[in-house]
Coordinates of C-alpha atoms in Angstrom, one line a residue:
M9 CA 105.4 12.2 137.5
A10 CA 104.4 13.5 134.1
T11 CA 106.3 12.2 131.1
Q12 CA 108.0 14.4 128.6
T13 CA 105.3 13.9 126.1
E14 CA 102.6 14.8 128.6
Q15 CA 104.5 18.0 129.5
A16 CA 104.7 18.9 125.8
T17 CA 101.0 18.3 125.0
S18 CA 99.2 19.4 128.1
P19 CA 98.0 22.9 128.3
P20 CA 99.9 25.2 130.7
R21 CA 98.7 25.4 134.3
T22 CA 97.0 28.7 135.1
S23 CA 95.4 30.1 138.2
G24 CA 93.1 33.0 139.0
W25 CA 91.8 35.4 136.5
R26 CA 94.4 34.6 133.9
G27 CA 93.0 31.2 133.2
L28 CA 89.6 32.7 132.6
F29 CA 91.0 35.2 130.0
L30 CA 93.2 32.5 128.4
R31 CA 90.2 30.2 127.9
L32 CA 88.0 33.0 126.5
H33 CA 90.9 34.1 124.2
F34 CA 91.5 30.5 123.0
Y35 CA 87.9 29.7 122.2
A36 CA 87.2 33.1 120.6
G37 CA 90.3 32.8 118.4
V38 CA 89.6 29.2 117.3
L39 CA 85.9 29.8 116.5
V40 CA 86.0 33.3 115.0
G41 CA 89.5 33.0 113.4
P42 CA 88.2 32.0 110.0
F43 CA 85.8 35.0 109.8
V44 CA 88.6 37.4 110.8
L45 CA 90.9 35.7 108.3
I46 CA 88.5 36.1 105.4
A47 CA 87.6 39.7 106.4
A48 CA 91.3 40.6 106.5
L49 CA 92.2 39.1 103.2
T50 CA 89.2 40.6 101.3
G51 CA 89.7 43.9 103.1
V52 CA 93.3 44.1 101.9
L53 CA 92.1 43.4 98.3
Y54 CA 89.5 46.1 98.5
A55 CA 92.0 48.7 99.9
A56 CA 94.1 48.3 96.7
T57 CA 91.1 48.8 94.3
P58 CA 91.4 52.5 93.6
Q59 CA 94.6 52.0 91.5
M60 CA 93.3 48.8 89.9
E61 CA 90.0 50.5 89.1
S62 CA 91.8 53.4 87.4
W63 CA 93.8 51.0 85.3
I64 CA 90.9 48.6 84.4
Y65 CA 88.5 51.4 83.4
S66 CA 91.0 53.9 82.0
D67 CA 89.0 54.2 78.7
Q68 CA 85.9 55.2 80.6
L69 CA 87.5 57.3 83.3
Q70 CA 90.0 59.3 81.2
A71 CA 89.8 61.3 78.0
P72 CA 92.3 63.5 76.1
V73 CA 92.5 67.0 77.5
G74 CA 90.9 69.5 75.0
L75 CA 91.4 73.2 74.6
K76 CA 87.7 73.8 75.0
Q77 CA 85.1 72.1 77.2
A78 CA 81.4 71.4 76.3
S79 CA 78.8 72.6 78.7
L80 CA 77.5 70.2 81.3
A81 CA 74.1 70.5 79.7
D82 CA 75.5 69.3 76.4
Q83 CA 77.2 66.4 78.1
V84 CA 74.0 65.4 79.9
K85 CA 72.1 65.5 76.6
A86 CA 74.7 63.2 75.0
A87 CA 74.3 60.8 77.9
Q88 CA 70.6 60.9 77.6
A89 CA 70.8 60.1 74.0
A90 CA 73.0 57.1 74.8
N91 CA 70.6 55.9 77.5
P92 CA 67.1 57.1 76.6
G93 CA 65.3 54.7 78.9
G94 CA 67.0 55.9 82.1
E95 CA 65.8 58.4 84.7
L96 CA 68.4 61.2 85.0
A97 CA 69.5 61.3 88.7
A98 CA 72.8 63.1 89.0
V99 CA 75.9 64.5 87.3
R100 CA 79.6 64.2 88.5
P101 CA 81.8 66.5 86.5
G102 CA 85.4 65.4 86.1
A103 CA 87.5 66.5 89.0
E104 CA 90.7 67.2 87.0
P105 CA 91.6 67.8 83.4
G106 CA 91.5 64.5 81.5
D107 CA 88.7 63.1 83.8
T108 CA 85.4 62.2 82.2
T109 CA 82.0 63.4 83.4
R110 CA 79.7 60.8 84.9
V111 CA 76.0 61.2 84.2
L112 CA 74.1 58.9 86.5
F113 CA 70.7 57.3 85.9
N114 CA 68.2 55.4 87.9
E115 CA 67.0 52.3 86.2
E116 CA 64.7 49.3 86.9
G117 CA 66.6 46.1 87.4
L118 CA 69.6 47.6 89.1
G119 CA 70.4 46.6 92.7
E120 CA 70.1 48.7 95.8
S121 CA 72.4 51.8 95.7
E122 CA 73.3 51.1 92.0
R123 CA 73.0 53.6 89.2
R124 CA 73.8 53.5 85.5
A125 CA 76.9 55.7 84.8
I126 CA 77.4 57.1 81.3
F127 CA 80.9 58.5 80.9
V128 CA 81.2 61.6 78.7
D129 CA 84.3 63.3 77.3
P130 CA 84.1 66.9 78.6
A131 CA 85.9 68.3 75.5
T132 CA 83.8 66.7 72.8
A133 CA 80.6 65.6 74.6
Q134 CA 81.2 62.1 73.2
V135 CA 80.2 59.0 75.2
R136 CA 83.2 56.9 76.3
G137 CA 81.5 54.2 78.3
D138 CA 78.5 52.7 80.1
L139 CA 78.9 51.0 83.5
V140 CA 77.0 50.4 86.7
A141 CA 78.2 52.5 89.7
Y142 CA 77.6 51.6 93.3
G143 CA 77.1 53.7 96.4
S144 CA 78.2 57.2 97.2
S145 CA 81.8 56.3 96.4
G146 CA 80.8 55.6 92.8
A147 CA 82.5 52.1 92.8
L148 CA 82.6 50.5 89.4
P149 CA 81.9 46.8 88.8
F150 CA 85.4 45.4 89.8
R151 CA 85.6 47.4 93.0
T152 CA 81.9 46.6 93.7
V153 CA 82.6 42.9 93.6
L154 CA 85.5 43.2 96.0
D155 CA 83.4 45.4 98.3
Q156 CA 80.5 42.9 98.4
L157 CA 83.0 40.0 98.8
H158 CA 84.4 41.8 101.9
R159 CA 80.9 42.8 103.1
N160 CA 78.9 39.6 102.5
L161 CA 80.9 37.1 100.6
L162 CA 78.6 37.8 97.6
L163 CA 75.7 36.1 99.4
G164 CA 73.6 39.2 99.8
E165 CA 72.0 40.2 103.1
P166 CA 72.5 36.9 104.9
G167 CA 76.2 37.0 104.1
R168 CA 76.6 40.2 106.1
L169 CA 76.4 38.0 109.3
Y170 CA 80.0 36.8 108.6
S171 CA 81.5 40.3 108.6
E172 CA 79.4 41.5 111.6
L173 CA 80.5 38.4 113.5
A174 CA 84.2 39.1 112.8
A175 CA 83.8 42.8 113.8
S176 CA 81.9 41.8 116.9
W177 CA 84.7 39.6 118.2
L178 CA 87.8 41.1 116.8
W179 CA 88.1 43.8 119.5
V180 CA 87.4 41.1 122.2
V181 CA 90.1 38.9 121.0
A182 CA 92.5 41.8 120.6
L183 CA 92.0 43.2 124.1
G184 CA 92.0 39.8 125.7
G185 CA 95.3 39.2 124.0
L186 CA 96.6 42.4 125.5
V187 CA 95.7 41.3 129.0
L188 CA 97.4 37.9 128.5
W189 CA 100.5 39.6 127.0
V190 CA 100.8 41.9 130.0
S191 CA 100.4 39.0 132.5
R192 CA 103.0 36.9 130.6
R193 CA 105.5 39.8 130.7
R194 CA 105.0 40.1 134.4
A195 CA 105.5 36.3 134.9
R196 CA 108.7 36.4 132.9
R197 CA 110.3 38.9 135.2
T198 CA 110.7 36.3 137.9
E199 CA 114.0 34.4 138.2
K200 CA 112.3 31.1 137.5
A201 CA 110.6 32.4 134.4
E202 CA 113.9 33.8 133.2
K203 CA 115.6 30.4 133.5
A204 CA 112.7 28.8 131.7
A205 CA 113.0 31.3 128.9
K206 CA 116.5 30.1 128.1
T207 CA 115.1 26.7 127.2
E208 CA 111.9 28.1 125.6
S209 CA 110.1 25.5 123.4
A210 CA 109.2 26.0 119.8
R211 CA 105.6 26.5 120.9
G212 CA 106.7 29.1 123.5
K213 CA 108.5 31.0 120.7
S214 CA 105.3 30.9 118.7
V215 CA 103.3 32.2 121.7
R216 CA 105.8 35.1 122.1
R217 CA 105.8 35.9 118.4
H218 CA 102.0 35.8 118.4
G219 CA 101.8 38.2 121.3
T220 CA 104.3 40.6 119.8
I221 CA 102.4 40.9 116.5
G222 CA 99.2 41.2 118.4
L223 CA 100.5 44.1 120.3
W224 CA 101.6 45.9 117.1
V225 CA 98.2 45.5 115.4
L226 CA 96.1 46.0 118.6
L227 CA 94.9 49.6 117.9
G228 CA 94.3 48.9 114.3
A229 CA 92.3 45.8 115.1
V230 CA 90.1 47.7 117.6
F231 CA 89.7 50.5 115.0
L232 CA 88.6 48.1 112.3
S233 CA 86.2 46.4 114.7
A234 CA 84.6 49.6 115.8
T235 CA 84.2 51.1 112.3
G236 CA 83.0 47.8 110.9
L237 CA 80.2 47.6 113.4
T238 CA 78.9 51.0 112.2
W239 CA 78.1 49.3 108.9
S240 CA 76.7 46.1 110.3
A241 CA 73.1 45.0 110.1
Y242 CA 72.2 44.7 113.8
A243 CA 74.8 46.5 115.8
G244 CA 74.8 49.2 113.2
E245 CA 71.2 50.0 113.9
N246 CA 72.0 50.3 117.6
V247 CA 74.9 52.6 116.8
S248 CA 72.7 54.8 114.7
A249 CA 70.0 55.0 117.3
L250 CA 72.6 55.9 120.0
R251 CA 74.1 58.6 117.8
E252 CA 70.7 60.0 117.1
S253 CA 69.7 60.1 120.8
L254 CA 72.9 61.9 121.7
G255 CA 72.8 64.4 118.9
W256 CA 75.8 62.8 117.2
A257 CA 74.1 62.0 113.9
T258 CA 75.3 63.4 110.6
P259 CA 73.3 66.5 109.9
A260 CA 70.9 66.3 107.0
L261 CA 70.5 69.0 104.3
K262 CA 67.3 70.9 104.9
V263 CA 65.7 73.6 102.8
T264 CA 65.6 76.7 105.0
G265 CA 65.5 79.5 102.5
S266 CA 62.6 80.9 100.6
G267 CA 61.9 81.1 96.9
E268 CA 59.4 80.2 94.3
H269 CA 60.1 76.5 94.6
A270 CA 60.7 76.3 98.4
G271 CA 57.1 76.8 99.4
H272 CA 53.6 76.6 97.9
T273 CA 53.7 79.9 95.9
G274 CA 53.1 80.4 92.2
H275 CA 49.2 80.4 92.0
A276 CA 47.6 80.6 88.6
G277 CA 45.3 83.3 89.9
H278 CA 43.3 84.3 93.0
G279 CA 41.1 81.4 94.1
D280 CA 42.8 79.0 91.6
A281 CA 44.6 75.8 92.6
P282 CA 48.4 76.1 92.8
A283 CA 50.1 75.5 89.5
A284 CA 51.8 72.1 89.2
P285 CA 55.5 72.6 89.7
A286 CA 57.6 72.1 86.6
P287 CA 60.0 69.2 86.5
A288 CA 63.7 70.0 86.7
R289 CA 65.3 71.0 83.4
P290 CA 68.7 69.3 82.7
E291 CA 69.7 72.5 80.9
S292 CA 69.9 74.2 84.3
V293 CA 72.8 72.1 85.5
D294 CA 75.5 74.6 84.6
A295 CA 73.7 77.5 86.4
V296 CA 73.1 75.3 89.4
L297 CA 76.7 74.3 89.7
A298 CA 77.8 78.0 89.3
S299 CA 75.4 79.0 92.2
A300 CA 76.9 76.2 94.4
R301 CA 80.4 77.3 93.6
A302 CA 79.6 80.8 94.6
A303 CA 78.2 79.5 97.8
G304 CA 81.4 77.9 98.8
I305 CA 81.2 74.4 97.3
D306 CA 84.8 74.4 96.2
A307 CA 85.8 70.8 96.2
A308 CA 87.1 69.4 92.9
S309 CA 84.8 66.4 93.2
V310 CA 81.1 67.2 93.4
E311 CA 77.8 65.5 92.6
I312 CA 74.9 67.5 91.3
G313 CA 71.7 65.8 92.2
L314 CA 68.5 66.5 90.3
P315 CA 65.3 66.9 92.3
A316 CA 63.6 63.7 93.3
K317 CA 60.2 65.3 92.5
P318 CA 59.0 68.4 90.6
G319 CA 59.4 71.7 92.5
A320 CA 62.1 70.4 94.9
P321 CA 65.5 72.0 94.9
W322 CA 68.7 70.6 93.4
Q323 CA 71.4 69.3 95.7
V324 CA 75.1 69.9 95.1
T325 CA 77.4 67.8 97.4
E326 CA 81.1 67.6 97.8
V327 CA 82.3 64.0 97.5
E328 CA 86.0 64.5 98.3
R329 CA 86.7 61.9 101.1
S330 CA 90.4 62.3 101.3
W331 CA 92.0 64.6 103.9
P332 CA 91.0 67.4 104.4
T333 CA 87.4 66.1 104.2
Q334 CA 85.1 68.1 102.0
V335 CA 81.4 66.9 102.2
D336 CA 79.6 70.3 102.3
A337 CA 76.2 70.4 100.6
V338 CA 73.8 73.1 99.4
A339 CA 70.2 73.1 98.1
V340 CA 69.8 75.2 95.0
D341 CA 66.6 76.6 93.4
G342 CA 66.9 75.4 89.8
T343 CA 65.0 78.4 88.5
T344 CA 66.5 81.3 90.4
G345 CA 69.8 79.9 91.5
Q346 CA 69.0 80.9 95.1
I347 CA 70.6 78.8 97.9
L348 CA 67.8 77.3 99.9
G349 CA 69.7 75.4 102.5
E350 CA 73.2 74.2 103.4
V351 CA 75.1 71.9 105.6
R352 CA 78.8 72.3 106.4
F353 CA 81.3 69.7 107.6
A354 CA 82.7 72.3 109.9
D355 CA 79.4 72.3 111.7
Y356 CA 79.1 68.5 112.2
P357 CA 79.1 67.3 115.8
L358 CA 82.5 65.9 116.8
M359 CA 81.2 62.3 116.8
A360 CA 79.8 62.7 113.3
K361 CA 83.2 64.0 112.1
L362 CA 84.9 61.0 113.8
A363 CA 82.5 58.6 112.2
R364 CA 83.1 60.2 108.8
W365 CA 86.9 60.0 109.2
G366 CA 86.7 56.5 110.6
I367 CA 84.7 55.1 107.7
D368 CA 86.9 56.7 105.1
A369 CA 90.1 55.5 106.9
H370 CA 88.5 52.0 107.0
M371 CA 88.0 52.2 103.2
G372 CA 91.6 53.4 102.7
V373 CA 90.7 56.7 101.1
L374 CA 91.3 59.2 103.9
F375 CA 95.1 59.6 103.5
G376 CA 95.6 58.2 100.1
W377 CA 98.3 55.5 99.5
P378 CA 99.7 55.8 103.1
N379 CA 96.2 54.8 104.3
Q380 CA 96.2 51.9 101.9
L381 CA 99.7 50.8 103.0
A382 CA 98.6 50.9 106.6
L383 CA 95.6 48.7 105.9
L384 CA 97.8 46.3 103.9
L385 CA 100.2 45.9 106.9
L386 CA 97.3 45.6 109.3
G387 CA 95.6 43.0 107.2
A388 CA 98.9 41.0 106.9
G389 CA 99.3 41.2 110.7
L390 CA 95.8 39.9 111.3
V391 CA 96.3 37.0 108.8
T392 CA 99.6 36.1 110.5
L393 CA 98.0 36.2 113.9
V394 CA 95.2 33.8 112.9
V395 CA 97.7 31.4 111.2
L396 CA 100.0 31.4 114.2
G397 CA 97.1 30.9 116.5
Y398 CA 96.0 27.7 114.7
R399 CA 99.6 26.6 114.4
M400 CA 99.9 26.8 118.2
W401 CA 96.7 24.9 118.6
W402 CA 97.9 22.2 116.3
R403 CA 101.2 21.8 118.2
R404 CA 99.3 21.2 121.4
R405 CA 97.7 18.0 120.0
P406 CA 98.8 14.6 121.5
T407 CA 102.0 13.5 119.7
R408 CA 100.9 9.9 119.5
A409 CA 97.4 10.5 118.3
T410 CA 96.2 9.1 115.0
G411 CA 93.7 10.6 112.5
L412 CA 92.4 14.1 112.7
T413 CA 93.3 15.3 116.2
F414 CA 93.3 18.9 117.5
G415 CA 95.1 20.5 120.4
R416 CA 93.7 20.4 123.8
P417 CA 91.8 23.4 125.0
I418 CA 92.4 25.3 128.2
P419 CA 90.8 23.1 130.9
R420 CA 87.3 23.9 132.0
G421 CA 86.4 25.4 135.3
Q422 CA 88.7 28.4 135.1
W423 CA 85.9 30.7 136.3
R424 CA 86.0 28.9 139.7
K425 CA 89.6 30.1 140.2
A426 CA 88.9 33.7 139.3
P427 CA 87.8 36.2 142.0
P428 CA 84.0 36.2 142.2
A429 CA 83.8 40.0 141.8
L430 CA 85.7 39.7 138.5
V431 CA 83.4 36.9 137.2
A432 CA 80.3 38.9 138.1
G433 CA 81.7 42.0 136.5
L434 CA 82.5 40.1 133.3
V435 CA 79.0 38.5 133.2
L436 CA 77.4 41.9 133.5
L437 CA 79.7 43.4 130.9
A438 CA 79.1 40.6 128.5
A439 CA 75.3 40.9 128.9
A440 CA 75.5 44.7 128.2
I441 CA 77.7 44.3 125.2
G442 CA 75.6 41.3 123.9
W443 CA 72.5 43.5 124.0
F444 CA 74.2 46.3 122.1
V445 CA 76.1 44.0 119.7
P446 CA 73.6 41.2 119.2
L447 CA 75.8 38.8 117.2
F448 CA 78.4 38.9 119.9
G449 CA 75.8 38.0 122.6
I450 CA 74.1 35.2 120.5
S451 CA 77.4 33.6 119.5
L452 CA 78.8 33.8 123.0
L453 CA 75.7 32.0 124.3
V454 CA 76.1 29.4 121.6
F455 CA 79.8 28.9 122.5
L456 CA 78.9 28.5 126.2
V457 CA 76.1 26.0 125.4
V458 CA 78.3 23.9 123.1
D459 CA 81.1 23.9 125.7
L460 CA 78.7 22.8 128.4
L461 CA 77.4 20.0 126.3
L462 CA 80.9 18.9 125.5
G463 CA 81.8 19.0 129.2
L464 CA 78.8 16.8 130.0
R465 CA 79.7 14.3 127.3
S466 CA 83.3 14.1 128.6
R467 CA 82.0 13.6 132.2
A468 CA 79.6 10.9 131.0
K469 CA 82.4 9.1 129.2
A470 CA 84.6 9.3 132.3
D471 CA 81.8 7.9 134.5
S472 CA 81.1 5.0 132.2
T473 CA 84.9 4.2 132.1
D474 CA 85.0 4.2 135.9
V475 CA 82.0 1.9 136.1
T476 CA 83.5 -0.5 133.5
V477 CA 86.8 -0.7 135.4

């Protein structure tokens, strides 16, 4: 007969498919928990950065509201004078009165997706600051650091493996937890289980609390996992390829109109070679923006992109990511003001719209502060789940053990108790998911190999003990 200590430290007996799910959930939680914990903490910090960024860089982002406003061309000239070595790339006029204009430059020595931002007072055309902006969101240094901390732990490309591993397993742990919660609820309906609930142990209460919190954050966890994978290095490539093959990709802005700079017109004379196209003139920025506004680019926040090469059209893009989403874009002939192409968010495929909304909600910008608050609560829930999970594992350790001792895992061989059809189905499903989400497949194989080796070592120790006795 088992002693009270053995009953307290031994893992619960399970049978059938539940034991298989319990062992998978246990190992996934223990081994991937640290990655999920770091991703949740850094994600919560990043979600709060818009307000912090506005406060930290208030001198650069804000200027006194003036009665008059300098032309964008004059503001660009002031920025060029302050940064003569940079290659002018784009202009972002202030979205509201009191906002400064960002004039963006490409420079050698900056990182990928980084541009030099010169902040100009729209009323006086005076330069108010010089910072590095990152990505299409225009993140400034503080927010960029937190973004990279969340994305790759400031380790560069190799560090992205941590966040992809967390995203690859988070949905598996969440859905596995749901299966276990449902099965536990069914078991508690029996009279025997109800009697046992009256004398529920401290660990049992932790299990129940863990399951309840997991149920509350379930949808959010699956959402973060799915949207996080779209940014990942390996699974992200497969997601992009799938969207492309199904026609779900985000439409690109293409030049479809005609005009002097849309084709190869403008010869110097009959029989002569075409005249070299003239480079874009920054003085045209006001006229280009006016043409885009007339064409329906009405968002407060826009980016006016200069042509990447002489003769190419300008590109004016809405960059308002909050609801309702405004990301329309038009191509504008810098000489004539003619609209040479356009792409409208209303014409996006449904999956492209969902991807846009999902990414913006993941970043906490889609619904403003309610979106940020939801991410804060979700992150806190994930952190609590991880901590409770490790606490339950710790409580399952042998009470008389000395030194560093961990709780006992769910016994091996659970797959033998499960229905063969279920095991076969799970193997096929894991193989398919592992192919599409490579880090999930690789890490799952590593887990299984390590578990097999540990099992062989335990068996060898048991055999040697029997021989000695």
